[in-house]
Coordinates of C-alpha atoms in Angstrom, one line a residue:
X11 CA 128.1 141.0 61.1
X12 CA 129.1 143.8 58.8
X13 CA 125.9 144.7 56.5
X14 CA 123.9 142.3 56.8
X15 CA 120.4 143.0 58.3
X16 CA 118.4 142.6 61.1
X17 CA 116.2 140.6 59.4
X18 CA 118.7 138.3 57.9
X19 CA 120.5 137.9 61.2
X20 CA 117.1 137.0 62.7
X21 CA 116.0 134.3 60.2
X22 CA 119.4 132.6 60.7
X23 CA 118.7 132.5 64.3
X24 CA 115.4 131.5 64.0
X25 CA 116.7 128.8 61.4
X26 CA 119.1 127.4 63.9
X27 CA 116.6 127.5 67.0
X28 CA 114.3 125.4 64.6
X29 CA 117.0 122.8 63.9
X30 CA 118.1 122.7 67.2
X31 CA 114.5 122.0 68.5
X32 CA 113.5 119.7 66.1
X33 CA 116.6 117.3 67.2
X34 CA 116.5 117.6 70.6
X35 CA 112.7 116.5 70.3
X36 CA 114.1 113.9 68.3
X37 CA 116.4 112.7 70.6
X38 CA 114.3 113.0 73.6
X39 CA 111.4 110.6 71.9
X40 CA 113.8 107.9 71.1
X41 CA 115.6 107.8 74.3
X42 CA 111.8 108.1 76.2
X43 CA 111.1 105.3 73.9
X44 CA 114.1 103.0 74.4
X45 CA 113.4 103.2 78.1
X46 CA 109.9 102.0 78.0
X47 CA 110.9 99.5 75.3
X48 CA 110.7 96.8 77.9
X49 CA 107.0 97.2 78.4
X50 CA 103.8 96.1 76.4
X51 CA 100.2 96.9 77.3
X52 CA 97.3 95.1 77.0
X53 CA 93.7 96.7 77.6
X54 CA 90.8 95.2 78.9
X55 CA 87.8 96.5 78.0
X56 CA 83.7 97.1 78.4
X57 CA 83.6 94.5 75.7
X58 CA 84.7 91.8 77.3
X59 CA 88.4 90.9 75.7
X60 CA 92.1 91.9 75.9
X61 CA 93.4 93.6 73.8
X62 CA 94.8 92.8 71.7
X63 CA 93.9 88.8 71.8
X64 CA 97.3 87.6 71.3
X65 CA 100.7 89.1 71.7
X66 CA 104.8 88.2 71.4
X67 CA 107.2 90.0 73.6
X68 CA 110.7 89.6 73.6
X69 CA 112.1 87.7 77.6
X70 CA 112.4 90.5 80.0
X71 CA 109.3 92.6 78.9
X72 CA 107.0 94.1 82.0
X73 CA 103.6 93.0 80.1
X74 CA 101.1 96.2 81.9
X75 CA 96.7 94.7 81.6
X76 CA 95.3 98.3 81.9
X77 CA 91.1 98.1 82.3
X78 CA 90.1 100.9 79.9
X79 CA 86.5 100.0 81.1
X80 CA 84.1 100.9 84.2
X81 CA 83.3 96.4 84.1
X82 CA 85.9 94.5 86.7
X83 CA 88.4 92.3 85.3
X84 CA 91.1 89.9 86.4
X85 CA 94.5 88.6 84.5
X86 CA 94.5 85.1 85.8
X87 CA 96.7 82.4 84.0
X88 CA 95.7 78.8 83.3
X89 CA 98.3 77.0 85.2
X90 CA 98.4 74.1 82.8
X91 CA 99.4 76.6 79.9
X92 CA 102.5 78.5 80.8
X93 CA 106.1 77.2 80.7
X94 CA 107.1 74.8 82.9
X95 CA 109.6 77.3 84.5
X96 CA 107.7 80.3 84.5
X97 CA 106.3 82.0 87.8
X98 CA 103.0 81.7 87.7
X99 CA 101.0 84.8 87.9
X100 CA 97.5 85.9 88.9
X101 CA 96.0 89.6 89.8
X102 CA 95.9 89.8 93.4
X103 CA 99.2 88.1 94.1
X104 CA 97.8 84.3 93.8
X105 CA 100.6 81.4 93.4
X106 CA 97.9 79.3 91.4
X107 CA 95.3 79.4 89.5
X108 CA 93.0 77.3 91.8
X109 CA 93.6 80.1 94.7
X110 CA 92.9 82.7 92.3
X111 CA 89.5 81.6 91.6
X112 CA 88.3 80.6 95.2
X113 CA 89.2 84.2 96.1
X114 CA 87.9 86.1 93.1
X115 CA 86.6 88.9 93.7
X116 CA 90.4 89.3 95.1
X117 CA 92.3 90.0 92.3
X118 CA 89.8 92.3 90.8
X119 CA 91.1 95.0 88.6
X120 CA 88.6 98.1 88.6
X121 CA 88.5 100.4 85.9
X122 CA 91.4 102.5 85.2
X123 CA 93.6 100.2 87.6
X124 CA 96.4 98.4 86.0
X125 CA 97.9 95.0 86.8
X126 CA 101.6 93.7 85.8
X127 CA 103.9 91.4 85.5
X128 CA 107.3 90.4 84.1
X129 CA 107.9 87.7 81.7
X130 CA 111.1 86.2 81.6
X131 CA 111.2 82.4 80.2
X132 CA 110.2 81.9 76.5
X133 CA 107.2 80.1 75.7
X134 CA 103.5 80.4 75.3
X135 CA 100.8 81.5 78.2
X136 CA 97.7 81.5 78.5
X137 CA 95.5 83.3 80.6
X138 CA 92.0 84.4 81.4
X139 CA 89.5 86.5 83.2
X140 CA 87.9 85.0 86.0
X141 CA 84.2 86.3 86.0
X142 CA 84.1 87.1 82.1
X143 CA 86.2 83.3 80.7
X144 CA 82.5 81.8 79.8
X145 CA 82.1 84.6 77.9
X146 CA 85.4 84.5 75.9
X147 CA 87.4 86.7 77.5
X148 CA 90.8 84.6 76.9
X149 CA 94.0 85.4 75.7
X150 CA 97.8 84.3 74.6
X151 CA 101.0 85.5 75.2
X152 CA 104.1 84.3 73.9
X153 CA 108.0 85.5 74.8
X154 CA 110.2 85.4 71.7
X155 CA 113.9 86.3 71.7
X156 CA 112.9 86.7 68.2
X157 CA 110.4 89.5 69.1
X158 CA 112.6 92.3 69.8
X159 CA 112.5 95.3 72.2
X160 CA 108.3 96.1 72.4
X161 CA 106.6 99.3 73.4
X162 CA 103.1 100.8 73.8
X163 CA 102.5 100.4 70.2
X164 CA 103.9 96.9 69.7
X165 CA 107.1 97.3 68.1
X166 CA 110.3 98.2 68.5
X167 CA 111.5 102.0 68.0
X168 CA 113.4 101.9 64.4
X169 CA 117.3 103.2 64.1
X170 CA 117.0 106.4 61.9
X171 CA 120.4 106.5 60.3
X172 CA 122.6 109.8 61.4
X173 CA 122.2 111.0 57.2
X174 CA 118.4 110.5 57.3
X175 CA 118.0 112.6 60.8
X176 CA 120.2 115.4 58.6
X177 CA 118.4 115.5 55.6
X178 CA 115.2 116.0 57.4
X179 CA 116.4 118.7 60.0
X180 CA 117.7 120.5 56.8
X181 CA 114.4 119.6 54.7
X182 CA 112.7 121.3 58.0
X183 CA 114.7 124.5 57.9
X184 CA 114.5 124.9 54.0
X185 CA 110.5 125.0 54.5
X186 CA 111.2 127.1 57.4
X187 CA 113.0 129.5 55.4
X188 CA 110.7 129.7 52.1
X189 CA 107.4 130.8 54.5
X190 CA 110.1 133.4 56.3
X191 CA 110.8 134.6 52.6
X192 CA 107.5 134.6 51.0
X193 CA 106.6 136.5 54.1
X194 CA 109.4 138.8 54.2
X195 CA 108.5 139.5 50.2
X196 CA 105.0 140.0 51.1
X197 CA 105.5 142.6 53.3
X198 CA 108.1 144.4 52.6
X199 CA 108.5 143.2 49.0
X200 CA 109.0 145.7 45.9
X201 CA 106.9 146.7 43.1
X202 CA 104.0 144.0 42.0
X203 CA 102.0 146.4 39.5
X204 CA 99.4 146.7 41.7
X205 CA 98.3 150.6 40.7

């Protein structure tokens, strides 16, 4: 490294460690995303809904009702309003909709518990709470091929083009490298007519 200084060699290191960091968290997120992309959840809450009301995932997605609540809830679906193929499903294991109700509380979901289920035939369901359906607590799901990969956040994790990922790893280590210089002038800087 003939010449240069310490300093100089330090910044480039730091520099690099930043750019390295900064894609590896990159790359860690997406592929953390992609392999929750086949799961959507749905809270239930104090207030008596789901959350949201209604939702699309795409065939395939594990659909996750997580009460956020301290108030018991079920996920119970109307067996008259789900595909004709579709496996029924119920919290606590139920085959229908009739032996779901007759055994409620069975089924109950405390809070913090989760319940879940896979969706795998396109169409339209509809399903309900058991103790809280007088008072509105109804929903609608629908599986779409045309919905895409869904996560936590209901969407799909965009492609960042490979140029776009560059361009801001760079942009990152040029800011990097200004607040090293201003500092580096600051404290060891030259003359500022300060007498």
């Amino acid at each position: 490294m003939g010449g240069e200084s310490s300093t100089a060699v330090s910044r480039r290191g730091f520099l690099g460690a930043t750019a390295g960091t900064v894609a590896s968290s990159y790359a860690a997120g997406k592929a953390e995303a992609r392999a929750q992309g086949n799961q959507r959840t749905i809270d239930m809450t104090d207030g008596l809904v789901f959350d949201p009301e209604e939702t699309t995932v795409a065939p395939g997605t594990t659909v996750v009702w997580e009460n956020v609540g301290s108030v018991g809830h079920s996920v119970t679906a109307y067996e008259d309003e789900i595909p004709d193929e579709a496996q029924y499903f119920a919290s606590g294991g139920f085959d229908s909709e009739e032996a779901a109700r007759s055994a409620y509380p069975d089924g109950d979901i405390a809070g913090g518990e989760t319940y879940q289920h896979t969706l795998e035939v396109e169409g339209t369901y509809g399903y309900f709470c058991i103790p809280h359906e007088t008072a509105g607590m109804v929903a609608e799901l629908t599986v779409s091929a045309d919905a895409g990969g869904g996560d936590g956040d209901g969407g799909a994790v965009p492609d960042i083009p490979e140029s776009a990922r560059v361009v801001g790893i760079v942009t990152m280590a040029a800011m990097v490298s200004v607040v090293l210089l201003a500092y580096f002038f600051l404290k060891y800087g030259g003359d500022y007519g300060l007498e």
